[in-house]
mmCIF file of N, CA and C in Angstrom:
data_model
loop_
_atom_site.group_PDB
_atom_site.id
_atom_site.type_symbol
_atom_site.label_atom_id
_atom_site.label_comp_id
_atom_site.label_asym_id
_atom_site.label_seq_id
_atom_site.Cartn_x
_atom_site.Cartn_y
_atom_site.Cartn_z
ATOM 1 N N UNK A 1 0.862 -1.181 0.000
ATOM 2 C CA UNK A 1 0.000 0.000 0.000
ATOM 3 C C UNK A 1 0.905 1.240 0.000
ATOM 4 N N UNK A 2 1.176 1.761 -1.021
ATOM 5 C CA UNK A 2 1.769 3.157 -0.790
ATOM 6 C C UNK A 2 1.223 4.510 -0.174
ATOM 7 N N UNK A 3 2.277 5.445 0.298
ATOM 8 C CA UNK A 3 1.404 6.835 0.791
ATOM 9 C C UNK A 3 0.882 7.138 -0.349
ATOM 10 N N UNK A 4 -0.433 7.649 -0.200
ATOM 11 C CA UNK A 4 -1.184 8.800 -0.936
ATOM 12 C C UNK A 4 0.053 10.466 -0.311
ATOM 13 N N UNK A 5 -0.652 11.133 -1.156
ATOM 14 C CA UNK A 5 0.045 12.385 -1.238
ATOM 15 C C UNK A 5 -0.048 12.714 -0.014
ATOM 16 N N UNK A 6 1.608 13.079 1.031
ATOM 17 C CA UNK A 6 1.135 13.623 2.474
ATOM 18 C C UNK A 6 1.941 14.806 2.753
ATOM 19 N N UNK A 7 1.133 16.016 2.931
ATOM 20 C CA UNK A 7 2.094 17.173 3.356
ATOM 21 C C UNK A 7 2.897 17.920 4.029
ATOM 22 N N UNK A 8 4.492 16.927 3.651
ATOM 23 C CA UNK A 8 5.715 17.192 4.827
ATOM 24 C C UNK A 8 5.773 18.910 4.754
ATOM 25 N N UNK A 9 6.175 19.278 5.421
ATOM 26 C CA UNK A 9 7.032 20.733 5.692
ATOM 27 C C UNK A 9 8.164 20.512 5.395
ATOM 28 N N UNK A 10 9.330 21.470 5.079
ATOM 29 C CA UNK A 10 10.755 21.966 5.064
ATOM 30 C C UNK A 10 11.168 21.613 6.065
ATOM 31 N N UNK A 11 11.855 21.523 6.798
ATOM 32 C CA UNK A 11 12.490 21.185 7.923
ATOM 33 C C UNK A 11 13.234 22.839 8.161
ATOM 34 N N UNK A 12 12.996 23.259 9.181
ATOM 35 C CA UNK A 12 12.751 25.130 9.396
ATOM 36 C C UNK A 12 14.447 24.489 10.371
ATOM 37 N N UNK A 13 15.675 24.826 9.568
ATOM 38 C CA UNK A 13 17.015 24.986 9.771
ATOM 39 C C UNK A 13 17.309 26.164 11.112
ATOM 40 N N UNK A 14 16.350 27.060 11.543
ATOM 41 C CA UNK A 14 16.801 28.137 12.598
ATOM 42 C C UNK A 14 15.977 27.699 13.797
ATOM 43 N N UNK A 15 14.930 26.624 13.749
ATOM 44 C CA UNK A 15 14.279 26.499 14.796
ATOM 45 C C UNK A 15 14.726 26.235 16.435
ATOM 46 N N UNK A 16 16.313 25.444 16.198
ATOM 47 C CA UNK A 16 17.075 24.890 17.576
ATOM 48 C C UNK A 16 16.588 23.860 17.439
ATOM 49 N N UNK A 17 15.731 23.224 16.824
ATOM 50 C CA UNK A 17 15.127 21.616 17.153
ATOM 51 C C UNK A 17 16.116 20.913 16.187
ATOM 52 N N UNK A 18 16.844 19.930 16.497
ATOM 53 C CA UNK A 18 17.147 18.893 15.610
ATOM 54 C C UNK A 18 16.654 18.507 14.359
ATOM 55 N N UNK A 19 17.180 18.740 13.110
ATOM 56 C CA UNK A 19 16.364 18.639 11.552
ATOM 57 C C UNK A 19 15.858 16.607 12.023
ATOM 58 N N UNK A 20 16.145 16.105 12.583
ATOM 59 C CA UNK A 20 15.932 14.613 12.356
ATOM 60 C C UNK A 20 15.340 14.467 13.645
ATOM 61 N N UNK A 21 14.650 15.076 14.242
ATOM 62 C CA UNK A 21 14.059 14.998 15.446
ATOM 63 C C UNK A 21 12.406 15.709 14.811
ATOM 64 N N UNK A 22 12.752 16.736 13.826
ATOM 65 C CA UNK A 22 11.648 17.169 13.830
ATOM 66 C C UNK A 22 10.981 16.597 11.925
ATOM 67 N N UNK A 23 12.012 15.988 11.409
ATOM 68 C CA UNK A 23 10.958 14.835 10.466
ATOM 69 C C UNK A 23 10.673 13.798 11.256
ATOM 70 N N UNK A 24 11.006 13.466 12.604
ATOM 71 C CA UNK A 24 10.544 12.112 13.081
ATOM 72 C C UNK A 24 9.134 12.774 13.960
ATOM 73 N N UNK A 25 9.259 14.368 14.399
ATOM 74 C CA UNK A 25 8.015 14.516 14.859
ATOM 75 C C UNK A 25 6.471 14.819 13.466
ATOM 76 N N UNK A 26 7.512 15.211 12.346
ATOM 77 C CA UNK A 26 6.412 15.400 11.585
ATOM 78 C C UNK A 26 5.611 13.780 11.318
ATOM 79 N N UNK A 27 6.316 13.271 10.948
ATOM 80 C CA UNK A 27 6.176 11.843 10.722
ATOM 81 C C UNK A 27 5.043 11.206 11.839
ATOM 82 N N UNK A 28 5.371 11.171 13.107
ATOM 83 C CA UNK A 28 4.513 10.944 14.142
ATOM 84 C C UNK A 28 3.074 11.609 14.083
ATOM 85 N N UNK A 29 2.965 12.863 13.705
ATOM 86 C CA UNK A 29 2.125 13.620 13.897
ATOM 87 C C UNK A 29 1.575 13.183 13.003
ATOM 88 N N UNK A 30 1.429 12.935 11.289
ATOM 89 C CA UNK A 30 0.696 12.173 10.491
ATOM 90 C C UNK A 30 0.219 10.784 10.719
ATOM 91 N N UNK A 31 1.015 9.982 11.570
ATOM 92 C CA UNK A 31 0.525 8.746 11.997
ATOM 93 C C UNK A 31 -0.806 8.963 13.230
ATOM 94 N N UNK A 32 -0.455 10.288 13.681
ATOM 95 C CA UNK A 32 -1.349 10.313 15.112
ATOM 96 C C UNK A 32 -3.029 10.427 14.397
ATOM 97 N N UNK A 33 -3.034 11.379 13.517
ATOM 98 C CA UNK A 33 -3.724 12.452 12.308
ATOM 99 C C UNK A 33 -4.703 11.363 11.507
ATOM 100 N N UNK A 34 -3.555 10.117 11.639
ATOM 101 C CA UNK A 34 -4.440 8.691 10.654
ATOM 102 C C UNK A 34 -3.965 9.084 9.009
ATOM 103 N N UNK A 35 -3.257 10.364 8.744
ATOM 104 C CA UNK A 35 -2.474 10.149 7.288
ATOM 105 C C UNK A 35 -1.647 9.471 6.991
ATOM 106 N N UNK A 36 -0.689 8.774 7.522
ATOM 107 C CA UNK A 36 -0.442 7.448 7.671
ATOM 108 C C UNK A 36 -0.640 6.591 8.557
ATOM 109 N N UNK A 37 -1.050 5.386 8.038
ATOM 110 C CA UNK A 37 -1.711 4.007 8.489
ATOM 111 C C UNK A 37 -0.515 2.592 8.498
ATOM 112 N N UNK A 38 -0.995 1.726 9.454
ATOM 113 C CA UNK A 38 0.075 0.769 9.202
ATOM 114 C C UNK A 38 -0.273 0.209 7.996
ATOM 115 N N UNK A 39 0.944 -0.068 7.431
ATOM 116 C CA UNK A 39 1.173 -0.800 5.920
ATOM 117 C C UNK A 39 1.648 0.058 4.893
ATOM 118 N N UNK A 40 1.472 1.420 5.366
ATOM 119 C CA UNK A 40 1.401 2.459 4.223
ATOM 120 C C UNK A 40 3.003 2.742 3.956
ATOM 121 N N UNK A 41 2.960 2.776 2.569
ATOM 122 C CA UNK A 41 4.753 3.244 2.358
ATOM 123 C C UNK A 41 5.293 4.703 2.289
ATOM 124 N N UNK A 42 6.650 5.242 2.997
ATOM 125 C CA UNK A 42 6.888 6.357 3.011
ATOM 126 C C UNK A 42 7.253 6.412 1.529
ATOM 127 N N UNK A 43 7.778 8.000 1.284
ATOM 128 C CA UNK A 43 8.152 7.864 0.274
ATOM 129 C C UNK A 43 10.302 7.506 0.375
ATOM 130 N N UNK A 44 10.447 7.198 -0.864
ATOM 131 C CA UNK A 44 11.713 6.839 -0.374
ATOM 132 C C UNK A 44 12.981 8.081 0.235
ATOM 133 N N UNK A 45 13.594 7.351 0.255
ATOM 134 C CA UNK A 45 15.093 8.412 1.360
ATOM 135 C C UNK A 45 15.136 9.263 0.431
ATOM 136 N N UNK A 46 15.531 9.331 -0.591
ATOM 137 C CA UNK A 46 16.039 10.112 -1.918
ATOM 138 C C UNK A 46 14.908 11.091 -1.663
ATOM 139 N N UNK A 47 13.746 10.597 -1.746
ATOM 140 C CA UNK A 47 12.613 11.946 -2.370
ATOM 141 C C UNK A 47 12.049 12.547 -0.477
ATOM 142 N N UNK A 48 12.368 11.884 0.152
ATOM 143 C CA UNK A 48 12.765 12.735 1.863
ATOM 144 C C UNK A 48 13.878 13.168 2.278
ATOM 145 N N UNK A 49 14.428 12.933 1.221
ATOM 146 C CA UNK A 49 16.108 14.537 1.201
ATOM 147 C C UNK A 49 15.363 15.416 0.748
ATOM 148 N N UNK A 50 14.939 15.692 -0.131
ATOM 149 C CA UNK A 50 14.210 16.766 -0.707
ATOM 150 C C UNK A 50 13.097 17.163 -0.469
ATOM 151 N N UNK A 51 11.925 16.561 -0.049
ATOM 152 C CA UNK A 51 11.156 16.961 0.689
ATOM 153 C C UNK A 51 11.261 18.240 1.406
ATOM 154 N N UNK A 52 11.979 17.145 2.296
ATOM 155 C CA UNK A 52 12.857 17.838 3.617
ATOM 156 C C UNK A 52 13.849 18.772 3.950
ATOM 157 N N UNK A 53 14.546 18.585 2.983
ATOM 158 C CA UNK A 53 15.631 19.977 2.270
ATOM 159 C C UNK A 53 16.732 19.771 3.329
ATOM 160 N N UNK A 54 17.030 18.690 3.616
ATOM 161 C CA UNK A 54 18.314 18.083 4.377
ATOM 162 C C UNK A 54 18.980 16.855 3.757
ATOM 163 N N UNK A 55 20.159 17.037 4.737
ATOM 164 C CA UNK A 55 21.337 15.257 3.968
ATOM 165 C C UNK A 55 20.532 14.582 4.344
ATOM 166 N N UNK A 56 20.728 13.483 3.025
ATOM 167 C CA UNK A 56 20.273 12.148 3.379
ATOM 168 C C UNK A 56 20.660 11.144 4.802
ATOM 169 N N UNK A 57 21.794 11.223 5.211
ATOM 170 C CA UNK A 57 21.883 10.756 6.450
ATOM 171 C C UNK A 57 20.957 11.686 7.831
ATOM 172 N N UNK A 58 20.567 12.885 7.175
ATOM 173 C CA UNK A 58 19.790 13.385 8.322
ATOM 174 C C UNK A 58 18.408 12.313 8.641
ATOM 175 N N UNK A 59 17.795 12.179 7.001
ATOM 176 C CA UNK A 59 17.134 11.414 6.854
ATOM 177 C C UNK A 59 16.834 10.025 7.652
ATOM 178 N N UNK A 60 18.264 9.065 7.351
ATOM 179 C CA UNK A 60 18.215 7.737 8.066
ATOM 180 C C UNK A 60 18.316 8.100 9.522
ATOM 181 N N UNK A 61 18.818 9.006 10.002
ATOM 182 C CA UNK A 61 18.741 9.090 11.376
ATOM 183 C C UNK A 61 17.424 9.143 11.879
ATOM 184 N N UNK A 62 16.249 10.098 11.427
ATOM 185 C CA UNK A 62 14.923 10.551 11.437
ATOM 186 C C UNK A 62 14.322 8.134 11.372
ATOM 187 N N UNK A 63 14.864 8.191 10.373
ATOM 188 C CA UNK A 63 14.060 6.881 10.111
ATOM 189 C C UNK A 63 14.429 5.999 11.027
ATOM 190 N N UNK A 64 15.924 5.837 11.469
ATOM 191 C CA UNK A 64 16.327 4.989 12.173
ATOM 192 C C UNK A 64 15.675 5.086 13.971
ATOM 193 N N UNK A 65 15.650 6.618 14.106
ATOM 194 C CA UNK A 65 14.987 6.601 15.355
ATOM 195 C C UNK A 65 13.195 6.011 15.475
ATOM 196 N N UNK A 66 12.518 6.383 14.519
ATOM 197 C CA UNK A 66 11.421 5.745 14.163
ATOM 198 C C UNK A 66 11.355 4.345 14.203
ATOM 199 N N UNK A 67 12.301 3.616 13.748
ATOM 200 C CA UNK A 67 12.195 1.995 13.748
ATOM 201 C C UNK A 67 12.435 1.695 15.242
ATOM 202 N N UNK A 68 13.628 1.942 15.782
ATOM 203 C CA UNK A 68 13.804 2.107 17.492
ATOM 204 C C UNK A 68 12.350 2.154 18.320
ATOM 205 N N UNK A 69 11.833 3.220 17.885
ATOM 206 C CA UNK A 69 10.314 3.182 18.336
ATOM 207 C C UNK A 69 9.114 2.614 18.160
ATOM 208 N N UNK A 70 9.585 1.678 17.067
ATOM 209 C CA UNK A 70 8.461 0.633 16.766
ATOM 210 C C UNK A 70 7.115 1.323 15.650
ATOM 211 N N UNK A 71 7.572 2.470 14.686
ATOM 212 C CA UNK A 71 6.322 3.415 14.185
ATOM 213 C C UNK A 71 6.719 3.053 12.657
ATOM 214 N N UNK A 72 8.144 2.489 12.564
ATOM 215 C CA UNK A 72 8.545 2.514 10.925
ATOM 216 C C UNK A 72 9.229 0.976 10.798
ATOM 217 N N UNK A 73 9.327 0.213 9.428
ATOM 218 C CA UNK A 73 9.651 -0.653 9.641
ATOM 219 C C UNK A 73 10.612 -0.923 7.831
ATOM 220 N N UNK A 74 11.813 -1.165 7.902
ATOM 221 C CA UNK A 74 12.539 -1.230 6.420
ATOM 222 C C UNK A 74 12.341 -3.167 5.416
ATOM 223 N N UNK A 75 12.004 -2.582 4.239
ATOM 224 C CA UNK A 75 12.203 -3.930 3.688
ATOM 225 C C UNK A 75 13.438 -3.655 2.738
ATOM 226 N N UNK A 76 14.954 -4.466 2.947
ATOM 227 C CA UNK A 76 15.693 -4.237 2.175
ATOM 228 C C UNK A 76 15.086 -3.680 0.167
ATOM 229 N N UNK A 77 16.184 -3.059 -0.250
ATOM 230 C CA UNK A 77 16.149 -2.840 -1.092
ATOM 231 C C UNK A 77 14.143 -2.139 -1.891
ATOM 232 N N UNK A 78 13.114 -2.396 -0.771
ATOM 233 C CA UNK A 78 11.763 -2.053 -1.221
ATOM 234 C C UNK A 78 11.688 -0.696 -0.593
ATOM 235 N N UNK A 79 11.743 -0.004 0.633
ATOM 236 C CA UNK A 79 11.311 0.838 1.282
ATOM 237 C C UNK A 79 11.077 0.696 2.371
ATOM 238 N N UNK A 80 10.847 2.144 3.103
ATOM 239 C CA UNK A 80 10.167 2.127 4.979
ATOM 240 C C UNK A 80 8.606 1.823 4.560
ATOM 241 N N UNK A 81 8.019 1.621 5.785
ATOM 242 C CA UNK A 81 6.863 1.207 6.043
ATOM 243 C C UNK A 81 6.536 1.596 6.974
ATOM 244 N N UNK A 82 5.348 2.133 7.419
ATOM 245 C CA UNK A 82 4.458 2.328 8.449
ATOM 246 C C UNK A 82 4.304 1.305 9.135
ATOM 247 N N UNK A 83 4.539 1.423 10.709
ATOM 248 C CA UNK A 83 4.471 -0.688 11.037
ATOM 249 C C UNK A 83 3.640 -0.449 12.503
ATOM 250 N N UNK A 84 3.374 0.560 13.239
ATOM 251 C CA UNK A 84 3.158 1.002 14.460
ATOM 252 C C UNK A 84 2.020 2.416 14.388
ATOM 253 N N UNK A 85 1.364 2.277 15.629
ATOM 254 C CA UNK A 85 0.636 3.355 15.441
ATOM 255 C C UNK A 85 0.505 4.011 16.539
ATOM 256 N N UNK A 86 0.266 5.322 16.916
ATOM 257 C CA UNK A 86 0.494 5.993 18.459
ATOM 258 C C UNK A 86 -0.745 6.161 19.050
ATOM 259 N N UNK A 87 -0.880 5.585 20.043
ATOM 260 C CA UNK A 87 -2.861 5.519 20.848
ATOM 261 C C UNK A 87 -2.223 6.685 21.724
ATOM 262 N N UNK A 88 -3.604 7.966 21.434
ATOM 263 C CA UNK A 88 -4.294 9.075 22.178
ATOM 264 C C UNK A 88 -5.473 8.141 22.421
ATOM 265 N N UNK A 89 -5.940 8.305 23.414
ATOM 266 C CA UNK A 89 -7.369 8.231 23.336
ATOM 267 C C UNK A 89 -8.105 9.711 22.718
ATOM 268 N N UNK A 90 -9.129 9.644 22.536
ATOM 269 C CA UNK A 90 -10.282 9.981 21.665
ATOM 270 C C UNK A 90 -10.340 11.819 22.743
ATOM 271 N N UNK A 91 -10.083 11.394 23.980
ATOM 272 C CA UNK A 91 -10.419 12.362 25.483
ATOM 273 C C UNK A 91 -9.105 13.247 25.389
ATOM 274 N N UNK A 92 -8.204 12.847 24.828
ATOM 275 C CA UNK A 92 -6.883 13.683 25.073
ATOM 276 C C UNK A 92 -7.241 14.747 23.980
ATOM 277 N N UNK A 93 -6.949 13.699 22.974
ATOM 278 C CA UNK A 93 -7.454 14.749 21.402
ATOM 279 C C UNK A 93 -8.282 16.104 21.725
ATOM 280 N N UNK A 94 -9.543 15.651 22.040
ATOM 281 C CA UNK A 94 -10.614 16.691 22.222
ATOM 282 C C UNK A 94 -10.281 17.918 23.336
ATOM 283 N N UNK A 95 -8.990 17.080 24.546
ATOM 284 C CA UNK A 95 -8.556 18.400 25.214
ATOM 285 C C UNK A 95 -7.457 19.361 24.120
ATOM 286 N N UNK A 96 -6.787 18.762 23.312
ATOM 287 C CA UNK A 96 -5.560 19.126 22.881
ATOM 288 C C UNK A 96 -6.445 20.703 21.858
ATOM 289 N N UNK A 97 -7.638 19.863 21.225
ATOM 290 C CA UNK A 97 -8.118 20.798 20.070
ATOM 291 C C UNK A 97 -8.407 22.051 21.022
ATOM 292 N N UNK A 98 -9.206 21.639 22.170
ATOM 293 C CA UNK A 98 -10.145 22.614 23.042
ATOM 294 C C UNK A 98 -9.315 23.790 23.235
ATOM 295 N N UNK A 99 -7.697 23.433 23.784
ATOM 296 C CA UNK A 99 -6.806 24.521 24.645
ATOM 297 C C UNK A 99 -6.446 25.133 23.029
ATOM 298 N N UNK A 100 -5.986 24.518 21.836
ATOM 299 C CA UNK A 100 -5.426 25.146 20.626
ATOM 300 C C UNK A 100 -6.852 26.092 19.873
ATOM 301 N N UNK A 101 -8.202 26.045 20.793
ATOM 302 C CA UNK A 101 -9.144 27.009 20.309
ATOM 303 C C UNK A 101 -8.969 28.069 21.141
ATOM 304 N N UNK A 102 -8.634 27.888 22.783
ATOM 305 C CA UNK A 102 -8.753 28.858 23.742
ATOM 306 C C UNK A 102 -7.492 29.838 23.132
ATOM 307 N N UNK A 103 -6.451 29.128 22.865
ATOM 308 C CA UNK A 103 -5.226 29.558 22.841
ATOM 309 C C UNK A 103 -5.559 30.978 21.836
ATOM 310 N N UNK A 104 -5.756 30.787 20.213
ATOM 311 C CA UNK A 104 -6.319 31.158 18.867
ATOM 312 C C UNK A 104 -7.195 32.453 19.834
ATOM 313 N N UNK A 105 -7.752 32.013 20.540
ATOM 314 C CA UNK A 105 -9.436 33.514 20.572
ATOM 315 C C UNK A 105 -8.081 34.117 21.607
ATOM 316 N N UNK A 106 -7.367 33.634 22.567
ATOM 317 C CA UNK A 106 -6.593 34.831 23.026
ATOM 318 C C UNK A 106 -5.748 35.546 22.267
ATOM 319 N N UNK A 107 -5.502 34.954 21.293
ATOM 320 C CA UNK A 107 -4.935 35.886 20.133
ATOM 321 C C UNK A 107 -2.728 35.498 20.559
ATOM 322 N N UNK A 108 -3.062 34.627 20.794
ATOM 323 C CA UNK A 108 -1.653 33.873 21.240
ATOM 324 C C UNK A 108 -0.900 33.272 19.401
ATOM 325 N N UNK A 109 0.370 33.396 19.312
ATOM 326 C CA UNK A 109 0.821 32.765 18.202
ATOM 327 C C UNK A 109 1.052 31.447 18.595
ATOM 328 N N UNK A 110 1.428 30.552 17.505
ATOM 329 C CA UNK A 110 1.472 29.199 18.024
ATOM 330 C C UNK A 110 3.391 28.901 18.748
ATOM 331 N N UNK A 111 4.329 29.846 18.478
ATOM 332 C CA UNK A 111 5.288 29.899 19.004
ATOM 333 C C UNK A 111 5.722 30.086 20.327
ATOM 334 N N UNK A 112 4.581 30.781 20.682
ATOM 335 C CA UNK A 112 4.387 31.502 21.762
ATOM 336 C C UNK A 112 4.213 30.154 22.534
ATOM 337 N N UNK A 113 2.509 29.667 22.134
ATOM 338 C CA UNK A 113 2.534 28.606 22.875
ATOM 339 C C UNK A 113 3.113 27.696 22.839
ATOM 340 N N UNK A 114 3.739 27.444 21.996
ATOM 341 C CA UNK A 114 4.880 26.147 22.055
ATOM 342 C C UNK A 114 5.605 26.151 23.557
ATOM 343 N N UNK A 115 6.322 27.573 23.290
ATOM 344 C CA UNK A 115 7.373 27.750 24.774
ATOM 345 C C UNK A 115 6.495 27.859 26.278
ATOM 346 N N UNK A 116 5.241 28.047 25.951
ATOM 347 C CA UNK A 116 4.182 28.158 26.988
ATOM 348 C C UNK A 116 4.092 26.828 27.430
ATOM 349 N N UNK A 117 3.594 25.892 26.571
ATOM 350 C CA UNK A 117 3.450 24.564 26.920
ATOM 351 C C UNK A 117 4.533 23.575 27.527
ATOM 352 N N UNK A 118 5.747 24.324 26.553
ATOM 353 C CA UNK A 118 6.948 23.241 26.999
ATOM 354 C C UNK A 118 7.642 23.430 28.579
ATOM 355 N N UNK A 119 7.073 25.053 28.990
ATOM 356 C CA UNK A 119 7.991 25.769 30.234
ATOM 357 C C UNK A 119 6.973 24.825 31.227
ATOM 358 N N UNK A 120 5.305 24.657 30.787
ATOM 359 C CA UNK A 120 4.533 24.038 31.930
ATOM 360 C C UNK A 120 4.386 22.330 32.343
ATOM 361 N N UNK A 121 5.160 22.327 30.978
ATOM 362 C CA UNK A 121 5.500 19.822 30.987
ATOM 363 C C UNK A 121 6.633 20.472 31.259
ATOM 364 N N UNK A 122 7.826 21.260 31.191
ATOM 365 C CA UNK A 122 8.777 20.979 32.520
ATOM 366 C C UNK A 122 8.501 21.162 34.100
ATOM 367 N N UNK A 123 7.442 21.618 34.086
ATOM 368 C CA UNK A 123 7.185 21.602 35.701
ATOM 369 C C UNK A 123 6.081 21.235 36.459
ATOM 370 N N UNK A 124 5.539 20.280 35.520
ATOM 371 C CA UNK A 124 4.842 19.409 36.238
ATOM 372 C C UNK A 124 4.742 18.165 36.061
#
């Protein structure tokens, strides 16, 4: 089963996040999303250098940590694979959307809250 068309981002080079930390979060986040499904094929390394607009070893690192985690899975010489899937329950989701509506009407950027969120899961 191959991916249908799925819409990676650039990998944003000034962010401080790791370029292979944050195709392994984009990656996650489409599996969470249900745009990729187990069985489904990525596209290959070559065309996620470019995608991604990084080295190809940034790439296998991104993939290699994914297999570690049980979300990606390689068939020599065929491609990665979708092999794992990440359980939210249904209750988390609906909080996650709720606070990213409260957030929006306060007129908050999403950068903002990023560092908002991350300063409050370090301290609790």
């Amino acid at each position: 089963m191959s991916v249908p068309y799925v819409n990676f981002q650039k990998v944003d080079k000034h962010s401080g996040i790791p370029a292979y930390l944050q195709i392994v979060n984009q990656i996650k986040a489409k599996i969470l999303l249900g745009e990729l499904k187990v069985g489904m094929q990525l596209p290959t390394v070559r065309e996620l250098e470019k995608i991604f607009d990084v080295n190809i070893n940034t790439v296998l690192k991104a993939l290699e940590r994914l297999k570690i985690e049980g979300l990606v899975e390689s068939e020599q010489g065929i491609g990665y694979f979708i092999s794992g899937n990440i359980d939210v329950s249904v209750d988390v989701l609906n909080d996650v959307y709720e606070l990213v509506r409260t957030i929006k009407k306060k007129g908050l950027d999403l950068l903002t809250a990023l560092k908002i969120i991350e300063e409050v899961w370090k301290n609790v």
